[in-house]
Amino acid sequence: MNITETQLAEKGFLDLEIDPELDLFAEIEKLKKEKNAILLAHYYQENDIQDVADYIGDSLGLAEQARKTDADLIVFAGVHFMAETAKILNPSKKVILPDLKAGCSLADSAPAPLFKAFKEKHPDHIVISYINCTAEIKALSDIICTSGNAEKIIESVAKDQPIIFAPDKNLGAFLNKKTGRKMLLWNGACMVHEIFSLEKITKLKIRHPEAKLIAHPECEEAILNRADYIGSTTQLLKYTQTDSSQQYIVATETGILHQMQLTAPQKTFIPAPPDNNCACNDCPHMKLNTLEKIYLCMKYEMPEIQMEEALRLKALVPMQRMMDISRAAGLIGG
Ligand code: 13P
Ligand code: SF4
């Protein structure tokens, strides 16, 4: 069957039939070899996708892998801004995302025209943007950061330099507290990290008094105030591997529990509960990717991330600053 980008945009991959007998794990491995492809996955992807990925990581690790890969085809099992970041850093590669609708509520909370107007009202400020934003916002920024390097990025800026931090107000408030800065915060947030219930976590702590609460800095302040450890997904995972506790309540998207459980099978990991009975601690954007869509997008090499070169070059400048500071700080390889 032949499929065009237009058909794909209209109908998506779901309408294409896949032989149910097909071993998708084996097929994906075959396609990787045939096409010299690398499959990069974020920790919030479903377990099967993590199991077939060549590299699983946080936003910083994924950006570095995308930058340095020799593969011809980068298959991004994550969300749109992550695949876009790969394209910004490594434009000669074909970057494909299994579902172009895999967006991010945090990135959506900063529309470029509104942010540009906000920035223009504060001409003496520089802009540090969290990587969870569109290429247009990156192009309006001076430095990008991730949850894994944000403190180092802020420390690299002179103490008396006013800073706008976008788009995550929770991460921004956490960083203001940690660094003693008074960064001006854009009012954005992640729908997944804002949903955790302090009341339910408190009850869980009573039932599991030995359990440590570990949280992603996109969580609200009330949760972070109770946390025993706060870090990016990679930092949370490393913490559970090196810390001596046996039980953890994990306040971030549930996908990370797969690697935690695999690398410390004797420990217990309890997902922090959301404030209602939904499965809202699953990111609906991340979970749009499936093994089936990965197989099809590799087979047809689409949908592809396209970007105007002028925009890419503007977005590359603050990304490059982030990568340089991270390398100097030993957060990514030399
Ligand atoms: P990190 O994996 O970089 O901590 O980011 C978390 C996240 O929300 C990605 O969308
Ligand atoms: Fe965006 Fe939040 Fe989903 Fe991460 S978990 S992709 S920040 S909506």
mmCIF file with all atom_site columns, N, CA and C in Angstrom, residues 81 103-111 130 132-133 165-173 185-196 216-221 283-285:
data_model
loop_
_atom_site.group_PDB
_atom_site.id
_atom_site.type_symbol
_atom_site.label_atom_id
_atom_site.label_alt_id
_atom_site.label_comp_id
_atom_site.label_asym_id
_atom_site.label_entity_id
_atom_site.label_seq_id
_atom_site.pdbx_PDB_ins_code
_atom_site.Cartn_x
_atom_site.Cartn_y
_atom_site.Cartn_z
_atom_site.occupancy
_atom_site.B_iso_or_equiv
_atom_site.pdbx_formal_charge
_atom_site.auth_seq_id
_atom_site.auth_comp_id
_atom_site.auth_asym_id
_atom_site.auth_atom_id
_atom_site.pdbx_PDB_model_num
ATOM 1   N N  . PHE A 1 81  ? 7.671  18.667 20.399 1.00 0.00 ? 81  PHE A N  1
ATOM 2   C CA . PHE A 1 81  ? 8.796  19.582 20.642 1.00 0.00 ? 81  PHE A CA 1
ATOM 3   C C  . PHE A 1 81  ? 10.111 18.815 20.730 1.00 0.00 ? 81  PHE A C  1
ATOM 4   N N  . GLY A 1 103 ? 1.373  16.375 20.972 1.00 0.00 ? 103 GLY A N  1
ATOM 5   C CA . GLY A 1 103 ? 1.834  17.715 21.365 1.00 0.00 ? 103 GLY A CA 1
ATOM 6   C C  . GLY A 1 103 ? 2.229  17.751 22.824 1.00 0.00 ? 103 GLY A C  1
ATOM 7   N N  . CYS A 1 104 ? 2.029  18.902 23.472 1.00 0.00 ? 104 CYS A N  1
ATOM 8   C CA . CYS A 1 104 ? 2.402  19.048 24.884 1.00 0.00 ? 104 CYS A CA 1
ATOM 9   C C  . CYS A 1 104 ? 1.623  20.238 25.433 1.00 0.00 ? 104 CYS A C  1
ATOM 10  N N  . SER A 1 105 ? 0.897  20.012 26.525 1.00 0.00 ? 105 SER A N  1
ATOM 11  C CA . SER A 1 105 ? 0.061  21.087 27.077 1.00 0.00 ? 105 SER A CA 1
ATOM 12  C C  . SER A 1 105 ? 0.924  22.255 27.547 1.00 0.00 ? 105 SER A C  1
ATOM 13  N N  . LEU A 1 106 ? 2.124  21.949 27.992 1.00 0.00 ? 106 LEU A N  1
ATOM 14  C CA . LEU A 1 106 ? 3.028  23.003 28.464 1.00 0.00 ? 106 LEU A CA 1
ATOM 15  C C  . LEU A 1 106 ? 3.504  23.863 27.290 1.00 0.00 ? 106 LEU A C  1
ATOM 16  N N  . ALA A 1 107 ? 3.929  23.201 26.214 1.00 0.00 ? 107 ALA A N  1
ATOM 17  C CA . ALA A 1 107 ? 4.347  23.945 25.018 1.00 0.00 ? 107 ALA A CA 1
ATOM 18  C C  . ALA A 1 107 ? 3.170  24.773 24.485 1.00 0.00 ? 107 ALA A C  1
ATOM 19  N N  . ASP A 1 108 ? 1.963  24.207 24.530 1.00 0.00 ? 108 ASP A N  1
ATOM 20  C CA . ASP A 1 108 ? 0.779  24.923 24.040 1.00 0.00 ? 108 ASP A CA 1
ATOM 21  C C  . ASP A 1 108 ? 0.458  26.153 24.883 1.00 0.00 ? 108 ASP A C  1
ATOM 22  N N  . SER A 1 109 ? 0.926  26.151 26.142 1.00 0.00 ? 109 SER A N  1
ATOM 23  C CA . SER A 1 109 ? 0.561  27.277 27.018 1.00 0.00 ? 109 SER A CA 1
ATOM 24  C C  . SER A 1 109 ? 1.381  28.535 26.713 1.00 0.00 ? 109 SER A C  1
ATOM 25  N N  . ALA A 1 110 ? 2.279  28.449 25.751 1.00 0.00 ? 110 ALA A N  1
ATOM 26  C CA . ALA A 1 110 ? 3.035  29.645 25.360 1.00 0.00 ? 110 ALA A CA 1
ATOM 27  C C  . ALA A 1 110 ? 2.939  29.868 23.846 1.00 0.00 ? 110 ALA A C  1
ATOM 28  N N  . PRO A 1 111 ? 1.835  30.491 23.382 1.00 0.00 ? 111 PRO A N  1
ATOM 29  C CA . PRO A 1 111 ? 1.744  30.797 21.946 1.00 0.00 ? 111 PRO A CA 1
ATOM 30  C C  . PRO A 1 111 ? 2.749  31.908 21.595 1.00 0.00 ? 111 PRO A C  1
ATOM 31  N N  . TYR A 1 130 ? 12.339 26.751 29.026 1.00 0.00 ? 130 TYR A N  1
ATOM 32  C CA . TYR A 1 130 ? 12.358 25.302 29.228 1.00 0.00 ? 130 TYR A CA 1
ATOM 33  C C  . TYR A 1 130 ? 12.192 24.656 27.854 1.00 0.00 ? 130 TYR A C  1
ATOM 34  N N  . ASN A 1 132 ? 10.523 22.374 26.804 1.00 0.00 ? 132 ASN A N  1
ATOM 35  C CA . ASN A 1 132 ? 9.138  22.014 26.454 1.00 0.00 ? 132 ASN A CA 1
ATOM 36  C C  . ASN A 1 132 ? 8.423  23.231 25.863 1.00 0.00 ? 132 ASN A C  1
ATOM 37  N N  . CYS A 1 133 ? 8.869  23.650 24.682 1.00 0.00 ? 133 CYS A N  1
ATOM 38  C CA . CYS A 1 133 ? 8.245  24.785 24.002 1.00 0.00 ? 133 CYS A CA 1
ATOM 39  C C  . CYS A 1 133 ? 8.466  24.596 22.500 1.00 0.00 ? 133 CYS A C  1
ATOM 40  N N  . PHE A 1 165 ? 11.455 33.613 32.654 1.00 0.00 ? 165 PHE A N  1
ATOM 41  C CA . PHE A 1 165 ? 11.504 32.158 32.537 1.00 0.00 ? 165 PHE A CA 1
ATOM 42  C C  . PHE A 1 165 ? 10.170 31.669 31.975 1.00 0.00 ? 165 PHE A C  1
ATOM 43  N N  . ALA A 1 166 ? 10.240 30.851 30.911 1.00 0.00 ? 166 ALA A N  1
ATOM 44  C CA . ALA A 1 166 ? 9.016  30.344 30.263 1.00 0.00 ? 166 ALA A CA 1
ATOM 45  C C  . ALA A 1 166 ? 9.229  28.887 29.860 1.00 0.00 ? 166 ALA A C  1
ATOM 46  N N  . PRO A 1 167 ? 8.160  28.110 29.615 1.00 0.00 ? 167 PRO A N  1
ATOM 47  C CA . PRO A 1 167 ? 6.776  28.469 29.897 1.00 0.00 ? 167 PRO A CA 1
ATOM 48  C C  . PRO A 1 167 ? 6.264  27.918 31.240 1.00 0.00 ? 167 PRO A C  1
ATOM 49  N N  . ASP A 1 168 ? 7.075  27.146 31.994 1.00 0.00 ? 168 ASP A N  1
ATOM 50  C CA . ASP A 1 168 ? 6.500  26.438 33.149 1.00 0.00 ? 168 ASP A CA 1
ATOM 51  C C  . ASP A 1 168 ? 6.642  27.234 34.451 1.00 0.00 ? 168 ASP A C  1
ATOM 52  N N  . LYS A 1 169 ? 5.507  27.705 34.976 1.00 0.00 ? 169 LYS A N  1
ATOM 53  C CA . LYS A 1 169 ? 5.549  28.508 36.217 1.00 0.00 ? 169 LYS A CA 1
ATOM 54  C C  . LYS A 1 169 ? 5.969  27.671 37.429 1.00 0.00 ? 169 LYS A C  1
ATOM 55  N N  . ASN A 1 170 ? 5.654  26.382 37.437 1.00 0.00 ? 170 ASN A N  1
ATOM 56  C CA . ASN A 1 170 ? 6.031  25.547 38.594 1.00 0.00 ? 170 ASN A CA 1
ATOM 57  C C  . ASN A 1 170 ? 7.540  25.315 38.641 1.00 0.00 ? 170 ASN A C  1
ATOM 58  N N  . LEU A 1 171 ? 8.095  24.949 37.505 1.00 0.00 ? 171 LEU A N  1
ATOM 59  C CA . LEU A 1 171 ? 9.548  24.773 37.429 1.00 0.00 ? 171 LEU A CA 1
ATOM 60  C C  . LEU A 1 171 ? 10.229 26.115 37.720 1.00 0.00 ? 171 LEU A C  1
ATOM 61  N N  . GLY A 1 172 ? 9.673  27.199 37.171 1.00 0.00 ? 172 GLY A N  1
ATOM 62  C CA . GLY A 1 172 ? 10.251 28.535 37.387 1.00 0.00 ? 172 GLY A CA 1
ATOM 63  C C  . GLY A 1 172 ? 10.256 28.909 38.863 1.00 0.00 ? 172 GLY A C  1
ATOM 64  N N  . ALA A 1 173 ? 9.141  28.657 39.562 1.00 0.00 ? 173 ALA A N  1
ATOM 65  C CA . ALA A 1 173 ? 9.050  29.001 40.993 1.00 0.00 ? 173 ALA A CA 1
ATOM 66  C C  . ALA A 1 173 ? 10.035 28.153 41.800 1.00 0.00 ? 173 ALA A C  1
ATOM 67  N N  . LEU A 1 185 ? 7.981  34.949 35.675 1.00 0.00 ? 185 LEU A N  1
ATOM 68  C CA . LEU A 1 185 ? 7.515  33.644 35.187 1.00 0.00 ? 185 LEU A CA 1
ATOM 69  C C  . LEU A 1 185 ? 6.340  33.758 34.215 1.00 0.00 ? 185 LEU A C  1
ATOM 70  N N  . TRP A 1 186 ? 6.439  33.064 33.114 1.00 0.00 ? 186 TRP A N  1
ATOM 71  C CA . TRP A 1 186 ? 5.298  32.891 32.203 1.00 0.00 ? 186 TRP A CA 1
ATOM 72  C C  . TRP A 1 186 ? 4.321  31.935 32.877 1.00 0.00 ? 186 TRP A C  1
ATOM 73  N N  . ASN A 1 187 ? 3.017  32.163 32.650 1.00 0.00 ? 187 ASN A N  1
ATOM 74  C CA . ASN A 1 187 ? 2.009  31.415 33.392 1.00 0.00 ? 187 ASN A CA 1
ATOM 75  C C  . ASN A 1 187 ? 1.605  30.096 32.701 1.00 0.00 ? 187 ASN A C  1
ATOM 76  N N  . GLY A 1 188 ? 2.562  29.221 32.462 1.00 0.00 ? 188 GLY A N  1
ATOM 77  C CA . GLY A 1 188 ? 2.236  27.939 31.814 1.00 0.00 ? 188 GLY A CA 1
ATOM 78  C C  . GLY A 1 188 ? 2.410  26.784 32.783 1.00 0.00 ? 188 GLY A C  1
ATOM 79  N N  . ALA A 1 189 ? 1.826  25.640 32.436 1.00 0.00 ? 189 ALA A N  1
ATOM 80  C CA . ALA A 1 189 ? 1.967  24.462 33.299 1.00 0.00 ? 189 ALA A CA 1
ATOM 81  C C  . ALA A 1 189 ? 1.676  23.202 32.490 1.00 0.00 ? 189 ALA A C  1
ATOM 82  N N  . CYS A 1 190 ? 2.127  22.076 33.032 1.00 0.00 ? 190 CYS A N  1
ATOM 83  C CA . CYS A 1 190 ? 1.880  20.770 32.411 1.00 0.00 ? 190 CYS A CA 1
ATOM 84  C C  . CYS A 1 190 ? 0.630  20.152 33.033 1.00 0.00 ? 190 CYS A C  1
ATOM 85  N N  . MET A 1 191 ? -0.286 19.706 32.183 1.00 0.00 ? 191 MET A N  1
ATOM 86  C CA . MET A 1 191 ? -1.555 19.140 32.661 1.00 0.00 ? 191 MET A CA 1
ATOM 87  C C  . MET A 1 191 ? -1.350 17.879 33.517 1.00 0.00 ? 191 MET A C  1
ATOM 88  N N  . VAL A 1 192 ? -0.275 17.153 33.268 1.00 0.00 ? 192 VAL A N  1
ATOM 89  C CA . VAL A 1 192 ? -0.040 15.898 34.005 1.00 0.00 ? 192 VAL A CA 1
ATOM 90  C C  . VAL A 1 192 ? 0.527  16.205 35.391 1.00 0.00 ? 192 VAL A C  1
ATOM 91  N N  . HIS A 1 193 ? 1.490  17.092 35.450 1.00 0.00 ? 193 HIS A N  1
ATOM 92  C CA . HIS A 1 193 ? 2.175  17.360 36.726 1.00 0.00 ? 193 HIS A CA 1
ATOM 93  C C  . HIS A 1 193 ? 1.374  18.251 37.663 1.00 0.00 ? 193 HIS A C  1
ATOM 94  N N  . GLU A 1 194 ? 0.308  18.861 37.135 1.00 0.00 ? 194 GLU A N  1
ATOM 95  C CA . GLU A 1 194 ? -0.524 19.712 38.002 1.00 0.00 ? 194 GLU A CA 1
ATOM 96  C C  . GLU A 1 194 ? -1.667 18.928 38.634 1.00 0.00 ? 194 GLU A C  1
ATOM 97  N N  . ILE A 1 195 ? -1.778 17.647 38.304 1.00 0.00 ? 195 ILE A N  1
ATOM 98  C CA . ILE A 1 195 ? -2.975 16.897 38.691 1.00 0.00 ? 195 ILE A CA 1
ATOM 99  C C  . ILE A 1 195 ? -2.789 16.100 39.992 1.00 0.00 ? 195 ILE A C  1
ATOM 100 N N  . PHE A 1 196 ? -1.561 16.035 40.510 1.00 0.00 ? 196 PHE A N  1
ATOM 101 C CA . PHE A 1 196 ? -1.341 15.198 41.693 1.00 0.00 ? 196 PHE A CA 1
ATOM 102 C C  . PHE A 1 196 ? -2.039 15.777 42.921 1.00 0.00 ? 196 PHE A C  1
ATOM 103 N N  . HIS A 1 216 ? 8.904  15.326 40.092 1.00 0.00 ? 216 HIS A N  1
ATOM 104 C CA . HIS A 1 216 ? 9.457  16.116 38.984 1.00 0.00 ? 216 HIS A CA 1
ATOM 105 C C  . HIS A 1 216 ? 9.187  17.590 39.284 1.00 0.00 ? 216 HIS A C  1
ATOM 106 N N  . PRO A 1 217 ? 10.134 18.482 38.939 1.00 0.00 ? 217 PRO A N  1
ATOM 107 C CA . PRO A 1 217 ? 9.938  19.900 39.287 1.00 0.00 ? 217 PRO A CA 1
ATOM 108 C C  . PRO A 1 217 ? 8.816  20.604 38.522 1.00 0.00 ? 217 PRO A C  1
ATOM 109 N N  . GLU A 1 218 ? 8.153  19.915 37.581 1.00 0.00 ? 218 GLU A N  1
ATOM 110 C CA . GLU A 1 218 ? 6.955  20.502 36.960 1.00 0.00 ? 218 GLU A CA 1
ATOM 111 C C  . GLU A 1 218 ? 5.744  20.406 37.895 1.00 0.00 ? 218 GLU A C  1
ATOM 112 N N  . CYS A 1 219 ? 5.888  19.687 39.019 1.00 0.00 ? 219 CYS A N  1
ATOM 113 C CA . CYS A 1 219 ? 4.765  19.564 39.975 1.00 0.00 ? 219 CYS A CA 1
ATOM 114 C C  . CYS A 1 219 ? 4.561  20.895 40.709 1.00 0.00 ? 219 CYS A C  1
ATOM 115 N N  . GLU A 1 220 ? 3.360  21.035 41.286 1.00 0.00 ? 220 GLU A N  1
ATOM 116 C CA . GLU A 1 220 ? 3.056  22.255 42.041 1.00 0.00 ? 220 GLU A CA 1
ATOM 117 C C  . GLU A 1 220 ? 3.868  22.324 43.327 1.00 0.00 ? 220 GLU A C  1
ATOM 118 N N  . GLU A 1 221 ? 3.998  23.565 43.840 1.00 0.00 ? 221 GLU A N  1
ATOM 119 C CA . GLU A 1 221 ? 4.850  23.824 45.005 1.00 0.00 ? 221 GLU A CA 1
ATOM 120 C C  . GLU A 1 221 ? 4.458  22.964 46.217 1.00 0.00 ? 221 GLU A C  1
ATOM 121 N N  . CYS A 1 283 ? 0.433  10.838 30.399 1.00 0.00 ? 283 CYS A N  1
ATOM 122 C CA . CYS A 1 283 ? 0.370  11.989 29.484 1.00 0.00 ? 283 CYS A CA 1
ATOM 123 C C  . CYS A 1 283 ? -0.361 11.558 28.204 1.00 0.00 ? 283 CYS A C  1
ATOM 124 N N  . PRO A 1 284 ? -1.503 12.198 27.901 1.00 0.00 ? 284 PRO A N  1
ATOM 125 C CA . PRO A 1 284 ? -2.272 11.773 26.723 1.00 0.00 ? 284 PRO A CA 1
ATOM 126 C C  . PRO A 1 284 ? -1.530 12.025 25.423 1.00 0.00 ? 284 PRO A C  1
ATOM 127 N N  . HIS A 1 285 ? -0.584 12.959 25.447 1.00 0.00 ? 285 HIS A N  1
ATOM 128 C CA . HIS A 1 285 ? 0.191  13.251 24.226 1.00 0.00 ? 285 HIS A CA 1
ATOM 129 C C  . HIS A 1 285 ? 1.253  12.168 24.012 1.00 0.00 ? 285 HIS A C  1
#
